[in-house]
Short mmCIF file of C-alpha atoms in Angstrom, two decimals:
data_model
loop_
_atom_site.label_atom_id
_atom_site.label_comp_id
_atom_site.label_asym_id
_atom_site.label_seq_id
_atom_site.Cartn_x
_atom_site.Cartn_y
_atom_site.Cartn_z
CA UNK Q 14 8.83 21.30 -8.27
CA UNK Q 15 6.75 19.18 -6.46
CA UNK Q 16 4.64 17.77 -9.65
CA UNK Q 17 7.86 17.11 -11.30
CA UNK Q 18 8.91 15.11 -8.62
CA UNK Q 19 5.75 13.08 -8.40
CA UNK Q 20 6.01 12.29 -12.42
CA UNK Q 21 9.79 10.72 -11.39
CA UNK Q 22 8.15 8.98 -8.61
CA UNK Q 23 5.20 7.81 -10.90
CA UNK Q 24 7.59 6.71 -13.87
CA UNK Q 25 9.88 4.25 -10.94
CA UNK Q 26 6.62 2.74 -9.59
CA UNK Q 27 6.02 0.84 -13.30
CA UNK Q 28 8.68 -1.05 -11.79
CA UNK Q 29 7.12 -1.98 -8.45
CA UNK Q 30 3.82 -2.24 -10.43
CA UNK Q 31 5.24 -5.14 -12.53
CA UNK Q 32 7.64 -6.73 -9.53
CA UNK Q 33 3.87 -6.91 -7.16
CA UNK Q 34 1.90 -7.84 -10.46
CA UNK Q 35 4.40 -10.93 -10.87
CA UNK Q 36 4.63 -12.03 -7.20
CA UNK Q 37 1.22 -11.46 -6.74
CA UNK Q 38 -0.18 -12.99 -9.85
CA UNK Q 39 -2.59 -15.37 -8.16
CA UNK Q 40 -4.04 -12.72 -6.41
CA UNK Q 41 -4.63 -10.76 -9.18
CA UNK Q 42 -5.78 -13.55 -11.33
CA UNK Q 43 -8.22 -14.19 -8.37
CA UNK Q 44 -9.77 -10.37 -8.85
CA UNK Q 45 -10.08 -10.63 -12.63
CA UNK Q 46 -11.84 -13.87 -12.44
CA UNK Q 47 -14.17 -12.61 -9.94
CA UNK Q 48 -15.00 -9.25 -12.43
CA UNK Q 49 -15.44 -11.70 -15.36
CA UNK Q 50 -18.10 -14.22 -13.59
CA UNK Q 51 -18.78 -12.44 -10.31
CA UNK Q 52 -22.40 -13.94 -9.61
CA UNK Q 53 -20.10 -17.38 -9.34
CA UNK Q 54 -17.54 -16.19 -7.25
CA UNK Q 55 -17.30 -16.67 -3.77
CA UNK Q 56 -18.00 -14.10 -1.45
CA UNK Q 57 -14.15 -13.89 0.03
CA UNK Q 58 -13.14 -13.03 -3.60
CA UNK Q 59 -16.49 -10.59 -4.15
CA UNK Q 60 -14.98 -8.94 -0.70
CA UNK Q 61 -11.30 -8.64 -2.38
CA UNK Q 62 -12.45 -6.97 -5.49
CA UNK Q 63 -14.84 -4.53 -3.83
CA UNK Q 64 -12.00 -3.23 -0.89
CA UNK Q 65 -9.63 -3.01 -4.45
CA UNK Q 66 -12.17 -0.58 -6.05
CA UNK Q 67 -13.10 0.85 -3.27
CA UNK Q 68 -9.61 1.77 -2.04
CA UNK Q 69 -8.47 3.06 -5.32
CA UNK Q 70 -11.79 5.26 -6.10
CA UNK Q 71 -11.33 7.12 -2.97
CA UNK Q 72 -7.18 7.46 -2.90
CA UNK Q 73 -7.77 8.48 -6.83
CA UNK Q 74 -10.38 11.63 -5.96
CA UNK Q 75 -7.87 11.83 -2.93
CA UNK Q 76 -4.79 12.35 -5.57
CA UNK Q 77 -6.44 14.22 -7.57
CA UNK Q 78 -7.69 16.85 -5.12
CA UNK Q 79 -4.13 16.58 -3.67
CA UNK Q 80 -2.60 17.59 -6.99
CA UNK Q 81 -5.12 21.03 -8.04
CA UNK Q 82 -3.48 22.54 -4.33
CA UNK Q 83 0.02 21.16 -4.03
CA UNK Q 84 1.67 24.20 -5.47
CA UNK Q 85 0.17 26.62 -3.81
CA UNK Q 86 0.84 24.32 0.01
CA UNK Q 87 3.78 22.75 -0.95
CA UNK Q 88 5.84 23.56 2.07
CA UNK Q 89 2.53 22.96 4.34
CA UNK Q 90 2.00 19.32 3.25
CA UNK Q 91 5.59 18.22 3.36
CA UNK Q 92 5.47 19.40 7.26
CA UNK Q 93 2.38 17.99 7.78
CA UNK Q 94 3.25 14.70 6.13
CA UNK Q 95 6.13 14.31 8.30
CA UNK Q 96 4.77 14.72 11.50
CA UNK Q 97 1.91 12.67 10.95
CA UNK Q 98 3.50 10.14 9.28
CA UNK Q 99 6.09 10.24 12.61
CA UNK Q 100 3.00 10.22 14.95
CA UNK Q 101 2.15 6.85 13.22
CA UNK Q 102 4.80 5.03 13.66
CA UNK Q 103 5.24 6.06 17.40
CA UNK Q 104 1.80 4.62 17.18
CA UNK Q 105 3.18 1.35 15.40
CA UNK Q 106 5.62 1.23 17.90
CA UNK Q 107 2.98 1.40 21.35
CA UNK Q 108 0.96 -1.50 19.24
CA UNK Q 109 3.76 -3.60 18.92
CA UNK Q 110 4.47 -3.70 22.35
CA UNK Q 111 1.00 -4.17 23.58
CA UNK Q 112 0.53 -7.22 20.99
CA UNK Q 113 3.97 -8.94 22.68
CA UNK Q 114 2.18 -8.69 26.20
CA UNK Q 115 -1.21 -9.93 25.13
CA UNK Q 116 -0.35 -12.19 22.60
CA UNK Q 117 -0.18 -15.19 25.14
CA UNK Q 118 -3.25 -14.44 26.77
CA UNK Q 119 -5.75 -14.06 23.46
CA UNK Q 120 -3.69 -16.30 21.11
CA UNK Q 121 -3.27 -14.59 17.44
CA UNK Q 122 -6.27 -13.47 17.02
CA UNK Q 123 -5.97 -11.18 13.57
CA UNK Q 124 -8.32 -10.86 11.09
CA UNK Q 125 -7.40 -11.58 7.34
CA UNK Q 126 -8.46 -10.61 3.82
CA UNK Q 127 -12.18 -12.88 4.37
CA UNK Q 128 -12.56 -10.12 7.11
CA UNK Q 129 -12.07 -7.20 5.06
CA UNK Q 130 -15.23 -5.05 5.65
CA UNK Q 131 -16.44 -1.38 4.35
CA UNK Q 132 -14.57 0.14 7.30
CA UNK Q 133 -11.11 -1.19 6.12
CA UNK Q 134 -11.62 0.01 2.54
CA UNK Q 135 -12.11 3.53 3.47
CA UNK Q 136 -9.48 3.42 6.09
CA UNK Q 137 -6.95 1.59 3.27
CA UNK Q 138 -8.33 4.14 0.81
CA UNK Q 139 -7.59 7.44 3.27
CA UNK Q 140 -4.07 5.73 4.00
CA UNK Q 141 -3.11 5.65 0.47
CA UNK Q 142 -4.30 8.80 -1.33
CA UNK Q 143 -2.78 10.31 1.68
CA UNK Q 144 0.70 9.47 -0.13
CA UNK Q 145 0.30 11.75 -2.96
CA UNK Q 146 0.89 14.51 -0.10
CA UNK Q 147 4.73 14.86 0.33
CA UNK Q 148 6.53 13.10 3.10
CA UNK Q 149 3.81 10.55 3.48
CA UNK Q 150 4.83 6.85 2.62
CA UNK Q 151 2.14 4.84 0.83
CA UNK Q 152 3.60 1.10 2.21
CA UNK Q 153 3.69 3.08 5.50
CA UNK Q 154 0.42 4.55 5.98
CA UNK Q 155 -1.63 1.56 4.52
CA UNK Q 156 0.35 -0.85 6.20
CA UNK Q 157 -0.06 1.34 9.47
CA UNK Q 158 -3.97 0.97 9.00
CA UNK Q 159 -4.78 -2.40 8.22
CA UNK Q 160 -2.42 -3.45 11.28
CA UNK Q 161 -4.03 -0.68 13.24
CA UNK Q 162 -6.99 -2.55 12.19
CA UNK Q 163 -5.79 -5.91 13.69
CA UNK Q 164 -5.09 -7.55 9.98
CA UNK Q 165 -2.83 -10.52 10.16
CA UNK Q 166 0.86 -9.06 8.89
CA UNK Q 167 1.46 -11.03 5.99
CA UNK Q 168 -2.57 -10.28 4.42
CA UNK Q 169 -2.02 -6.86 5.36
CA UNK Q 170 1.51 -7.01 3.35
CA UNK Q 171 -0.73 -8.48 0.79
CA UNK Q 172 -3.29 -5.69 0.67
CA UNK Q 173 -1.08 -3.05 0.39
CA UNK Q 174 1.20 -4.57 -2.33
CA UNK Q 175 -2.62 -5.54 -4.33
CA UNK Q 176 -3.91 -1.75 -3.79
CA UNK Q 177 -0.90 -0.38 -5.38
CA UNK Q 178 -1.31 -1.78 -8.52
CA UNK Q 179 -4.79 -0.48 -9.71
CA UNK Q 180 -3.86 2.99 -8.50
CA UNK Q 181 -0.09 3.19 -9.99
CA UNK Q 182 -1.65 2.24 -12.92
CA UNK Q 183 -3.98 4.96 -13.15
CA UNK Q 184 -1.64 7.18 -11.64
CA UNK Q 185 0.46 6.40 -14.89
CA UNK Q 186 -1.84 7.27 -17.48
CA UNK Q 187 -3.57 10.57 -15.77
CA UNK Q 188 0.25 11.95 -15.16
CA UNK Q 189 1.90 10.73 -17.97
CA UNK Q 190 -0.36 9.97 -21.20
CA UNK Q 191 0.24 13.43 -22.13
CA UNK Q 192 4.19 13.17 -22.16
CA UNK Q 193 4.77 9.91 -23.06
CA UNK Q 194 8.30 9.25 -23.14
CA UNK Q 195 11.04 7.26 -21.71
CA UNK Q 196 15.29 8.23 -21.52
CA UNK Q 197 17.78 5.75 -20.94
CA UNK Q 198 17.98 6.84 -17.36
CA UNK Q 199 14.46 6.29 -16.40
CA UNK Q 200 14.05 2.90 -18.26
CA UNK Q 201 17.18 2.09 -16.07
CA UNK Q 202 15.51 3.40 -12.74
CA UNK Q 203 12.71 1.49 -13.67
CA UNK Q 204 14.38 -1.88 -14.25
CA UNK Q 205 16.26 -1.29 -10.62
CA UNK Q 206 12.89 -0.65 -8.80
CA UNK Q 207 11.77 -3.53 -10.61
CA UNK Q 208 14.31 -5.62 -9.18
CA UNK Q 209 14.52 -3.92 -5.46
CA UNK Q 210 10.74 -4.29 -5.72
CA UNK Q 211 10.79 -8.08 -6.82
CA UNK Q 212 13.53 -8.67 -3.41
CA UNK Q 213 11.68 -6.64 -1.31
CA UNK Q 214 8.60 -7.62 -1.83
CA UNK Q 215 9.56 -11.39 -1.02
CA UNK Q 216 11.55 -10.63 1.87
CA UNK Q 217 8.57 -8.53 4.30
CA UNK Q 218 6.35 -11.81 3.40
CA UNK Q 219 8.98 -14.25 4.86
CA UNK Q 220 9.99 -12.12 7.47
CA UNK Q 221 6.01 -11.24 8.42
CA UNK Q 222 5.75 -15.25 8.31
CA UNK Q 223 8.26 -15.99 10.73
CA UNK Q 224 8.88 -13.30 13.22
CA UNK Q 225 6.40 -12.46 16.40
CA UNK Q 226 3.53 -10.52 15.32
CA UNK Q 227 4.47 -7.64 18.01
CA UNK Q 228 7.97 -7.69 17.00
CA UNK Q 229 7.05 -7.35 13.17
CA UNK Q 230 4.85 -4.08 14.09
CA UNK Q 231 7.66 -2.98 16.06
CA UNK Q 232 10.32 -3.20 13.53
CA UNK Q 233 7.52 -1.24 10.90
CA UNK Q 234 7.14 1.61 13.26
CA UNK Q 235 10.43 1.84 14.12
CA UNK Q 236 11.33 1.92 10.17
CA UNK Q 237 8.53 4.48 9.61
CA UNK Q 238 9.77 6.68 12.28
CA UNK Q 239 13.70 6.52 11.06
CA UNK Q 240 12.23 7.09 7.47
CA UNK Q 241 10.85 10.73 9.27
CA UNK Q 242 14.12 12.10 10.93
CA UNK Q 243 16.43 10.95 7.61
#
C-alpha cells in the first residue's frame, strides 16, 4: 500500500537527514544559535529560522491531511502528481532558457537566503508537503519554487537540503514511534542513502557554483521531466 511505502521512504530519508545535517552543519548550527539567543541574532539568521518553521508547519498539516485521504485517492494523487510535477519541469525548462537570453542584459540578478520573505515560506512550504502525495518529488518541487522565485541556485540548493531536515525528522517520529524497529536490510538502505546523499549533496553545490545559471535550471527541468516518463 501506499502508507507502507511512505514508512520505507521515511526509514531511507534518516540517511539523507544525517548526510544534509553533516554537510550542512554550519547552517544548522546558525538556526540553533539563533533559537537559543534570538533577540541577539541578526536579522538574516531571524529570517532563516522563521522560513524553516514556517515551511515545515505548513508541509507538516500538509502531510498530515495528505495521509487521513491517501487510501481512499490513491490512484488519483499518483496521476495528479505526475502531471503536475511534469508541467513543472516543462516550466523549469522555458525559465532556463529565458535566464540564458537575459542574463547578459540584467547581470545575475538572484535573490539569496537574506531575501527570503513570507511569500517564499509558504511557496517552499506548499512545494514540500506536496511530496507526501505520490509521484511528487520533494528536491523537485521546492527546488522548482525557490528558482521559480528567482533564488540564486546554490541558496536555493541550500534551502531545500535545510527544510528537509526539520520535517524528515518529524516525519520519523509521527510514522514510526509506534513501530520502532530496524532489519538488517533497512539499516543497510539507510547507510547507502546516507552515502548517495553525502555525494549528491556535494556534487549539485559544485555543479550550481560553476555552471550558467540558465543552463543549471535547464538541466533540473529536464531531470524532473525524465524523472515523470521513467
Amino acid at each position: 500500500s501506499i502508507e507502507s511505502l511512505l514508512h520505507v521512504a521515511v526509514t531511507l530519508h534518516i540517511g539523507t537527514f544525517f548526510a544534509a545535517l553533516i554537510y550542512l552543519r554550519t547552517d544548522v548550527l546558525r538556526v540553533f544559535t539563533t533559537l537559543l539567543s534570538y533577540r541577539r541574532s541578526s536579522s538574516d539568521d531571524k529570517k532563516l529560522l522563521h522560513f524553516l518553521l514556517l515551511t515545515t508547519v505548513i508541509s507538516g498539516l500538509m502531510g498530515l491531511g495528505t495521509l487521513m485521504v491517501l487510501d481512499e485517492l490513491e490512484q488519483t494523487f499518483a496521476l495528479t502528481g505526475r502531471i503536475v510535477t511534469g508541467a513543472v519541469g516543462a516550466l523549469l525548462l522555458i525559465t532556463g532558457i529565458v535566464q540564458l537570453r537575459v542574463r547578459s542584459q540584467r547581470g545575475r540578478g538572484m535573490r539569496t537566503i537574506s531575501d527570503l520573505t513570507l511569500a517564499d515560506g509558504i511557496i517552499g512550504g506548499i512545494a514540500q508537503g506536496l511530496a507526501t502525495i505520490p509521484g511528487f518529488s520533494r528536491s523537485g518541487m521546492t527546488m522548482a519554487g525557490f528558482l521559480l522565485r528567482n533564488i540564486d541556485d546554490v541558496h536555493a540548493l541550500r534551502l531545500s537540503f535545510l527544510m528537509s531536515l526539520p520535517i524528515v525528522l518529524l516525519g520519523n517520529i509521527v510514522l514510526e514511534i509506534r513501530n520502532f524497529s530496524f532489519v538488517p536490510v533497512q539499516l543497510i538502505g539507510i547507510a547507502v542513502s546516507f552515502g548517495v546523499g553525502l555525494v549528491s549533496i556535494h556534487a549539485l553545490l559544485s555543479i550550481a557554483r560553476r555552471v550558467n545559471f540558465g543552463y543549471f535550471v535547464i538541466g533540473f527541468g529536464l531531470l524532473i521531466v525524465l524523472a515523470t516518463l521513467a
